[in-house]
Short mmCIF file of C-alpha atoms in Angstrom, two decimals:
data_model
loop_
_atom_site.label_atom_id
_atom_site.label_comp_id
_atom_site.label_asym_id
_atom_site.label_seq_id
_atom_site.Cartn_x
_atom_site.Cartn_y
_atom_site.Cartn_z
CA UNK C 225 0.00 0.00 0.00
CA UNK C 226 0.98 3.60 -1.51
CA UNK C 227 1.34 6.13 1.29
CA UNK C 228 -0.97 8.24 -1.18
CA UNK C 229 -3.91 5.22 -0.58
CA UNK C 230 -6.28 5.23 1.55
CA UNK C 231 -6.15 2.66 4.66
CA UNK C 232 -9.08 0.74 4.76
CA UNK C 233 -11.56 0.53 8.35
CA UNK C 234 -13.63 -2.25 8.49
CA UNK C 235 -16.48 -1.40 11.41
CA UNK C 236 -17.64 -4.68 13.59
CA UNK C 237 -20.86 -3.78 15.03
CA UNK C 238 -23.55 -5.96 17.04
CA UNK C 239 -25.58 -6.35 20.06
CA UNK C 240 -24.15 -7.61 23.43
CA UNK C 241 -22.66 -10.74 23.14
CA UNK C 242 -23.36 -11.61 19.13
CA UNK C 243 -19.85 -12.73 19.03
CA UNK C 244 -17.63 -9.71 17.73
CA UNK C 245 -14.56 -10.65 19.63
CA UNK C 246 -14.34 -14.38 18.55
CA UNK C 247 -14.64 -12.97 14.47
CA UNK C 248 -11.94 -10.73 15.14
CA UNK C 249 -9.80 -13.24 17.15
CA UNK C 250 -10.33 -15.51 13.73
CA UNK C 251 -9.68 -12.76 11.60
CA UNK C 252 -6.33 -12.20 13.56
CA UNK C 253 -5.31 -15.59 13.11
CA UNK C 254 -6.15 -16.26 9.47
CA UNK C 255 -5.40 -12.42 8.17
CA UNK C 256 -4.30 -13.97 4.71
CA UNK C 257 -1.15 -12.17 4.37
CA UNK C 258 -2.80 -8.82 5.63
CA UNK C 259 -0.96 -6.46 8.30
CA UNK C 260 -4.11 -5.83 10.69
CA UNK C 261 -4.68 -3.69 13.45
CA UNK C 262 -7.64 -3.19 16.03
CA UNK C 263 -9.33 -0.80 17.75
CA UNK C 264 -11.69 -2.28 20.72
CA UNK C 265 -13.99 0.06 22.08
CA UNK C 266 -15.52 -1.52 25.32
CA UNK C 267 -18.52 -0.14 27.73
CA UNK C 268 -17.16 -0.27 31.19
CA UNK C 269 -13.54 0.00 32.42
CA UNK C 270 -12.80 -3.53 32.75
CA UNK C 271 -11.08 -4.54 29.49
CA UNK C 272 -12.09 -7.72 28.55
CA UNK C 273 -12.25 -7.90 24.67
CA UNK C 274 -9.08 -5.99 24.17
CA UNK C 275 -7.53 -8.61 26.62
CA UNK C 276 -8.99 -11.44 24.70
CA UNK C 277 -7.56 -10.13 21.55
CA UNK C 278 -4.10 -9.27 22.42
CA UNK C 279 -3.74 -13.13 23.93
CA UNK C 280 -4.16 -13.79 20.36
CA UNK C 281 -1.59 -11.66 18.51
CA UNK C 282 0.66 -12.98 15.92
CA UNK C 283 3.07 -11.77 13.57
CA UNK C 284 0.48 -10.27 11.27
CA UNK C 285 -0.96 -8.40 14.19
CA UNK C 286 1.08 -7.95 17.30
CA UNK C 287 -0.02 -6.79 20.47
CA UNK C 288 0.77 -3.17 19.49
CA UNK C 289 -1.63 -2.94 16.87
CA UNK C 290 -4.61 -3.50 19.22
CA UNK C 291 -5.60 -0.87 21.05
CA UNK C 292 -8.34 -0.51 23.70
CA UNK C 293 -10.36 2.57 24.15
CA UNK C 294 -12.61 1.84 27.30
CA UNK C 295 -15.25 3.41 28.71
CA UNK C 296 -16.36 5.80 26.53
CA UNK C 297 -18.33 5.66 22.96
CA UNK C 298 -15.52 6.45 20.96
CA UNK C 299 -17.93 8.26 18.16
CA UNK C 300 -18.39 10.59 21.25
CA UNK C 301 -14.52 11.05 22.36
CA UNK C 302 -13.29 11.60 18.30
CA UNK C 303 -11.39 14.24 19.16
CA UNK C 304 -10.26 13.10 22.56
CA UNK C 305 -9.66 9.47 21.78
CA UNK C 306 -10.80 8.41 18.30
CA UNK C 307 -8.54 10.68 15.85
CA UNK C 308 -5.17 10.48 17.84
CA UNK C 309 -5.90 6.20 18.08
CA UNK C 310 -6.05 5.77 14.41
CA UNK C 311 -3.08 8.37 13.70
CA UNK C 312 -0.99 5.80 16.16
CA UNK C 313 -1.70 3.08 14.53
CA UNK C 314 -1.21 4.91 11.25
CA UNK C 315 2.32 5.84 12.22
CA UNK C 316 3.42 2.25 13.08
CA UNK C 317 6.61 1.03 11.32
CA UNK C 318 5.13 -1.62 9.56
CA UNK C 319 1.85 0.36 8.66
CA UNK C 320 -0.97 -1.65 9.06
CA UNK C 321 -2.72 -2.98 5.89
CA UNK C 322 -6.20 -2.97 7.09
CA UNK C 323 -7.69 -1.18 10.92
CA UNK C 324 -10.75 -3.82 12.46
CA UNK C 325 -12.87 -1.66 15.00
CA UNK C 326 -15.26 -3.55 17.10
CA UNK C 327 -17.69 -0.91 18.61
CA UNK C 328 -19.33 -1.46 21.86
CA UNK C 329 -22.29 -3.54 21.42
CA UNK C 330 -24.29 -0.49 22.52
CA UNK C 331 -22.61 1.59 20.21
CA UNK C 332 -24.75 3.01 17.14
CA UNK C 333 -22.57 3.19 14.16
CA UNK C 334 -23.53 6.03 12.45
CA UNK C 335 -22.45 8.68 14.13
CA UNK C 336 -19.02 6.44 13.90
CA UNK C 337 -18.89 6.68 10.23
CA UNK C 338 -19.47 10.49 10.28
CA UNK C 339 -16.27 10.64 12.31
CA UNK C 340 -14.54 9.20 9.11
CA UNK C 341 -15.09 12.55 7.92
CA UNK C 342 -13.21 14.71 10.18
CA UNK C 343 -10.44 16.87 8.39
CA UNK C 344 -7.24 15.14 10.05
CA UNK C 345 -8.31 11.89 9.07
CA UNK C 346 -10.41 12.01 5.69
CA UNK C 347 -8.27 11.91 3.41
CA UNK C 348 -6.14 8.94 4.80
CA UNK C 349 -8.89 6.51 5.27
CA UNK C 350 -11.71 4.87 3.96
CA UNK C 351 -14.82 2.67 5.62
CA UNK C 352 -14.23 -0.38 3.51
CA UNK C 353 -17.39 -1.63 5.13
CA UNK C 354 -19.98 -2.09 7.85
CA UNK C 355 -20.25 -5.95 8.98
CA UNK C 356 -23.15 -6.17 11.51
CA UNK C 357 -23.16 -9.32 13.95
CA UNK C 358 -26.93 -10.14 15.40
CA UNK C 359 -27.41 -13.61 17.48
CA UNK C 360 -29.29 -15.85 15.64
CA UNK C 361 -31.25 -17.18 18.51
CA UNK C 362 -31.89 -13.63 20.27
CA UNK C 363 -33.21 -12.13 17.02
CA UNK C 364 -35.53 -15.05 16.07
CA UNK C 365 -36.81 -14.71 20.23
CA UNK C 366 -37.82 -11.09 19.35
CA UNK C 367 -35.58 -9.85 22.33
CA UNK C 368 -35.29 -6.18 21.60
CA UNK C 369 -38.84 -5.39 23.07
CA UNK C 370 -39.30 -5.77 27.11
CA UNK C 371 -42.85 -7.41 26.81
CA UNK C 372 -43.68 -7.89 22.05
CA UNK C 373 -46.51 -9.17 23.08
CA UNK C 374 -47.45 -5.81 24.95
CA UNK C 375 -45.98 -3.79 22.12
CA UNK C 376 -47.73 -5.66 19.50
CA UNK C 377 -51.07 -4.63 21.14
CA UNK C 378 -50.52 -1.06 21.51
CA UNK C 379 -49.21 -0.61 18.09
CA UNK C 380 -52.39 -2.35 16.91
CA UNK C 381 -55.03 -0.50 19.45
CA UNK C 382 -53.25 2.92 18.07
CA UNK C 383 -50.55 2.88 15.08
CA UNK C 384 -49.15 6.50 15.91
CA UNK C 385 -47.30 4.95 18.31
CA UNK C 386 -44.20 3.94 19.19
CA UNK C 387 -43.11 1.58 22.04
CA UNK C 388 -39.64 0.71 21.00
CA UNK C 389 -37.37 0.15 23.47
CA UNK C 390 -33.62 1.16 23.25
CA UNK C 391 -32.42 -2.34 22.58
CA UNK C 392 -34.66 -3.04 19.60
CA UNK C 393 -33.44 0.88 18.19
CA UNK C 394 -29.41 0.10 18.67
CA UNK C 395 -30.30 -3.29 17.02
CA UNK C 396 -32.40 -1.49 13.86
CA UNK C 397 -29.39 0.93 13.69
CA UNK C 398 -27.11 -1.67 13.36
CA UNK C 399 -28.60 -3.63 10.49
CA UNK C 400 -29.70 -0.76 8.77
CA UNK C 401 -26.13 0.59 8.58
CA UNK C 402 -24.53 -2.55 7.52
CA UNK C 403 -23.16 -3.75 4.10
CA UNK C 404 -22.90 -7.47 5.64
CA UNK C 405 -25.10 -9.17 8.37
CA UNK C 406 -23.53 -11.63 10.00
CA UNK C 407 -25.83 -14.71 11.73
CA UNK C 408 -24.15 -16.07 14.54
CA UNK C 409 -24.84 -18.63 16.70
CA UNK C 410 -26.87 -21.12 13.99
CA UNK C 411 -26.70 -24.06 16.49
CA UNK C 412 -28.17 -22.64 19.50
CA UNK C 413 -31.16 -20.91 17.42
CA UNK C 414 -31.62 -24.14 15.13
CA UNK C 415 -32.89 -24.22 11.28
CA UNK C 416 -36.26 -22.59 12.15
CA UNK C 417 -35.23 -19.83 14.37
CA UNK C 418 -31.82 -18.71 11.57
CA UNK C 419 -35.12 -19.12 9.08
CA UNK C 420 -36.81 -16.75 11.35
CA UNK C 421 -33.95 -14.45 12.07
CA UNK C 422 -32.93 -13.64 8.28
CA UNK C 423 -36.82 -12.88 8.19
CA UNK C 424 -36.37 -10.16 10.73
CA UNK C 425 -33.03 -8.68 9.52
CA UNK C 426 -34.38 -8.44 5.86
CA UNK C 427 -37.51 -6.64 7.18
CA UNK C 428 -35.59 -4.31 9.11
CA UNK C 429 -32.76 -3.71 6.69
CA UNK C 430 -33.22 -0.26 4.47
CA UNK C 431 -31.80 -2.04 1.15
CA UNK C 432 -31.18 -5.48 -0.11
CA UNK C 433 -28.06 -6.77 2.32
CA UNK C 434 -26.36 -10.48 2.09
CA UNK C 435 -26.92 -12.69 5.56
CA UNK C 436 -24.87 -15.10 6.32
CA UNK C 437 -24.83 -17.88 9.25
CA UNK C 438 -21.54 -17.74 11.20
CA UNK C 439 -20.67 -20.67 13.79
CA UNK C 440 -17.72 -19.89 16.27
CA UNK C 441 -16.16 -16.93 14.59
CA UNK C 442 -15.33 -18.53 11.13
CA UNK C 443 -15.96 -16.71 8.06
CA UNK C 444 -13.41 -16.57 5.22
CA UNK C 445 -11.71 -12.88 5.33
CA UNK C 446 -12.78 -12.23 1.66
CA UNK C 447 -16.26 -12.09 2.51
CA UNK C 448 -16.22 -8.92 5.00
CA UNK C 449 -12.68 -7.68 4.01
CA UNK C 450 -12.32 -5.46 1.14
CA UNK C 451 -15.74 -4.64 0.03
CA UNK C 452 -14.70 -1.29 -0.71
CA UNK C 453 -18.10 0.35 0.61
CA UNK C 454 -16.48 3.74 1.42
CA UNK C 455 -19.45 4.01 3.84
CA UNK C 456 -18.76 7.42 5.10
CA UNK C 457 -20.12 8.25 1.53
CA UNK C 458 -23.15 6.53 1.81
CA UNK C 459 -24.40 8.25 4.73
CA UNK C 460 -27.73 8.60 3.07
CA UNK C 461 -28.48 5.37 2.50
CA UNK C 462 -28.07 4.09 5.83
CA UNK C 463 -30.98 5.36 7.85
CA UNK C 464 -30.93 5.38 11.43
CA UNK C 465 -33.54 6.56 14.46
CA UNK C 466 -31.47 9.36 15.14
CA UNK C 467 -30.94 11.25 12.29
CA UNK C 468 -31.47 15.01 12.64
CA UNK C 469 -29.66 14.83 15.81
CA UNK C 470 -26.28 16.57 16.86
CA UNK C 471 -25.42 13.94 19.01
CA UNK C 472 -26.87 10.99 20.88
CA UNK C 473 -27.27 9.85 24.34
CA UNK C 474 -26.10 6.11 26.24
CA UNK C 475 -28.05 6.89 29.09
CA UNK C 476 -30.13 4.27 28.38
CA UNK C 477 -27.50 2.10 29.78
CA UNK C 478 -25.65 1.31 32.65
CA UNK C 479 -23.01 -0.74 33.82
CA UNK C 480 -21.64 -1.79 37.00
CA UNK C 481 -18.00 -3.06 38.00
CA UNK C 482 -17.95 -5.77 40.63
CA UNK C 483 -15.15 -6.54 42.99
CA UNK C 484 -15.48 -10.25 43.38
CA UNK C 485 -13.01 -12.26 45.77
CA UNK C 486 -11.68 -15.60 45.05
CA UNK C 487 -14.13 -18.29 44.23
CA UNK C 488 -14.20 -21.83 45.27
CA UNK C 489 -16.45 -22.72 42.42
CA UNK C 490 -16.92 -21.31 39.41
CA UNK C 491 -20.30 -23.26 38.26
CA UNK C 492 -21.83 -21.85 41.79
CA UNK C 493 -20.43 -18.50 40.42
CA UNK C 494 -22.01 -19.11 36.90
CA UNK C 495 -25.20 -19.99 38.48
CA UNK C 496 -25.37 -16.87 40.21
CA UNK C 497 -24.98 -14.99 37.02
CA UNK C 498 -27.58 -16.48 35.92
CA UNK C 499 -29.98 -16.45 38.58
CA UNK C 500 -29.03 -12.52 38.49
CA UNK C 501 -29.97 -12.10 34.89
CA UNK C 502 -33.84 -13.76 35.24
CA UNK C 503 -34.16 -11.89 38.31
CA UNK C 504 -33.51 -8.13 37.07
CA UNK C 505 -33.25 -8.07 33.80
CA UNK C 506 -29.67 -8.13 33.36
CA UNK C 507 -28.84 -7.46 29.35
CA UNK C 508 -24.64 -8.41 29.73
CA UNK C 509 -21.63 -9.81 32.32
CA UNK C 510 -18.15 -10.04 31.33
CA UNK C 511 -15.07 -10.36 33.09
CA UNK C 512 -12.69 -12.07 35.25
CA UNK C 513 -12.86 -14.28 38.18
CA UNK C 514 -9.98 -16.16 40.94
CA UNK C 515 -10.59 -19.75 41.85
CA UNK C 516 -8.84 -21.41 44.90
CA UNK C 517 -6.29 -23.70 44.12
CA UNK C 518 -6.38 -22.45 40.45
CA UNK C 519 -3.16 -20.72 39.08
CA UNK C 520 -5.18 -20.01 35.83
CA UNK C 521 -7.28 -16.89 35.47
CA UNK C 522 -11.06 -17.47 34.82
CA UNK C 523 -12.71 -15.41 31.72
CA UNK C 524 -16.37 -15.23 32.20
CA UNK C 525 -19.04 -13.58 29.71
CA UNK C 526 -22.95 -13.85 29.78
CA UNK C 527 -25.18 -12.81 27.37
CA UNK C 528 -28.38 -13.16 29.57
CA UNK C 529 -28.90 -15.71 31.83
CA UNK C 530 -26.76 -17.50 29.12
CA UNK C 531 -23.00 -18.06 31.14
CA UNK C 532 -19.80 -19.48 29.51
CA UNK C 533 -16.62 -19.41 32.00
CA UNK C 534 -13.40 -20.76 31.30
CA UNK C 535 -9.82 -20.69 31.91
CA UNK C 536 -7.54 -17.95 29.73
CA UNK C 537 -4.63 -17.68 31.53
CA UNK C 538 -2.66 -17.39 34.15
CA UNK C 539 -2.56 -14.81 36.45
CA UNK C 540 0.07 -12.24 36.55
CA UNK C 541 2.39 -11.10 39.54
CA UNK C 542 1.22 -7.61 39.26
CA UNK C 543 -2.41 -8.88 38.52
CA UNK C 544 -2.98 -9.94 42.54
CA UNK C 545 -5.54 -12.14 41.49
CA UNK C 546 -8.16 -9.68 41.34
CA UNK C 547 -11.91 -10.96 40.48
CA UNK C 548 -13.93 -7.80 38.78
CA UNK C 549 -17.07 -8.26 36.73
CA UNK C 550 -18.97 -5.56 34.39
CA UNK C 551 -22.50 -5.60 34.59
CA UNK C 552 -24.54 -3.99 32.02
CA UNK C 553 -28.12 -3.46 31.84
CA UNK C 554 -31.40 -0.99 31.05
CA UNK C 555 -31.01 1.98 33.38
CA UNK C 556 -33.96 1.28 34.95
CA UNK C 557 -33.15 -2.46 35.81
CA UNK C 558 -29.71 -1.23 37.42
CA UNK C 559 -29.97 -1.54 41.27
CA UNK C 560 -26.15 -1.99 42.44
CA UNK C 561 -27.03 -2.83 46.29
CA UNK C 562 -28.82 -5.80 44.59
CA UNK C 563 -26.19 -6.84 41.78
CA UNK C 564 -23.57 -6.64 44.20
CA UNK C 565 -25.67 -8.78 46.87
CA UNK C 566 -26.41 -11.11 44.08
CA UNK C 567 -22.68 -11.80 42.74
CA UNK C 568 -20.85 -11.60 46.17
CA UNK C 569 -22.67 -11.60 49.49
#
């Protein structure tokens, strides 16, 4: 790549849990020749994805290529955060090839891609394209409504209006602003509910899109790398809820950092996160964990009451073995005295 070209940005988007870090640790591993870097934009200030990701690097895309931007919706810190991040990685000796950013799953990507047009950065790089993750089995449950049943009535009993919740908006933004919809999931929502899913995605999707079922991670890098979109010139036809606004708000959400100490179990631990999540509503719970007698570090993420744990790594000297979970929810369903009673008392 000329210095004169354009560096292309692909933009990972998705709800909470579809699966974004486990495409871009497959991406990282099979790059196909291509010096990549990344850009992980968590919600919360426990970094859990950019951790993830840089116990992956290789060669192609060593630890200093990924960089973590936590805490903070980084189409709301471009200035601050997002502009001097991509210079860095611009500026590394090798130049990356190719920048992956995976947004917060609460991010809305729009308002991302008009950052692409700031004056320091427009002219060095492109959007090469949008690729939107959705949970196969989520989508086909109709999760991105509190109560559909309830919403289905009102809309009926009066059609001006409109009971969409904040979930079911980030998820409409995300589709309707992608070049690529990506299906994850397939075994968990079986051949009826991916049937059902691709129903939902095509109704809610502005324009004709391809969707494609993605198990574990694994999709060949030629089929969401180097589409060539140049998105950030195609604002128009990606529609979102919040057009017409200067800005937009993530005070919808909430999130919660627990200090946890050591477990002795980490299925009584798991069942606990998932007792939580049926019992207020909780949307998202990632981080780490100590177990007695363990030397390893345990990762654990939920998507629901739905809990995988297991064992990364070990722990470091400076580390301390220091449990600390993120808990992310609806603002209304956040009540910390009862999160925190819930995961440690």
């Amino acid at each position: 790549m000329s210095s004169l070209e354009k560096l292309p940005v692909t933009v990972i988007t998705g709800f909470l849990g579809s699966g974004k870090t486990t495409l871009i640790r497959n991406l990282m591993q099979n790059p196909q020749g291509k010096r990549l870097a990344v850009v992980v934009n968590e919600f919360g200030d426990v970094g859990v994805d950019g951790e993830i990701l840089k116990s992956c690097a290789i060669p192609d895309c060593p630890e200093e290529n990924i960089m973590e931007l936590a805490n903070g919706c980084i189409c709301c810190t471009v200035a601050d955060d997002f502009i001097p991040t991509i210079e860095a990685l611009m500026a590394l000796e090798p130049r990356p090839e190719h920048i992956v950013i995976e947004t917060s799953g609460l991010a809305l990507p729009k308002p991302l891609l008009k950052a692409f047009d700031w004056p320091d950065i427009r002219s060095k790089i492109t959007v090469d394209g949008v690729i939107a993750l959705a949970d196969a089995e989520a989508v086909a449950d109709g999760r991105f409504a509190a109560n559909v049943a309830a919403v289905d009535a009102q809309r009926e009993a009066d059609d001006s209006l409109d009971h969409e919740t904040p979930l079911s908006e980030v998820f409409a933004d995300q589709v309707s602003c992608a070049d690529i919809v990506l299906l994850t999931k397939p075994d968990l929502a079986g051949p009826e509910g991916v049937a059902r899913a691709k129903e939902i995605v095509l109704a809610e999707a502005p324009r004709a899109l391809p969707v494609v079922e993605v198990a574990e991670g694994v999709v060949d890098p030629r089929v969401i790398l180097g589409l060539e979109a140049a998105a950030e010139d195609d604002m128009d036809n990606r529609p979102s809820h919040h057009d017409g606004h200067d800005d937009h708000e993530h005070d919808d959400f909430e999130s919660v950092v627990i200090d946890l100490p050591e477990q002795s179990d980490p299925a009584e631990l798991a069942a606990r996160i998932e007792a939580l999540a049926k019992s207020q509503n909780i949307l998202r719970v990632k981080g780490y964990a100590a177990v007695a007698g363990k030397p390893m570090r345990l990762l654990v993420q939920a998507v629901g009451a739905r809990v995988r744990h297991q064992f990364d790594r070990p722990w470091k000297p400076e580390e301390g073995r220091r449990g600390r979970l993120v808990v992310i929810a609806e603002h209304d369903d956040v009540n910390e005295e009862a999160i925190r009673a819930a995961l440690v008392d």
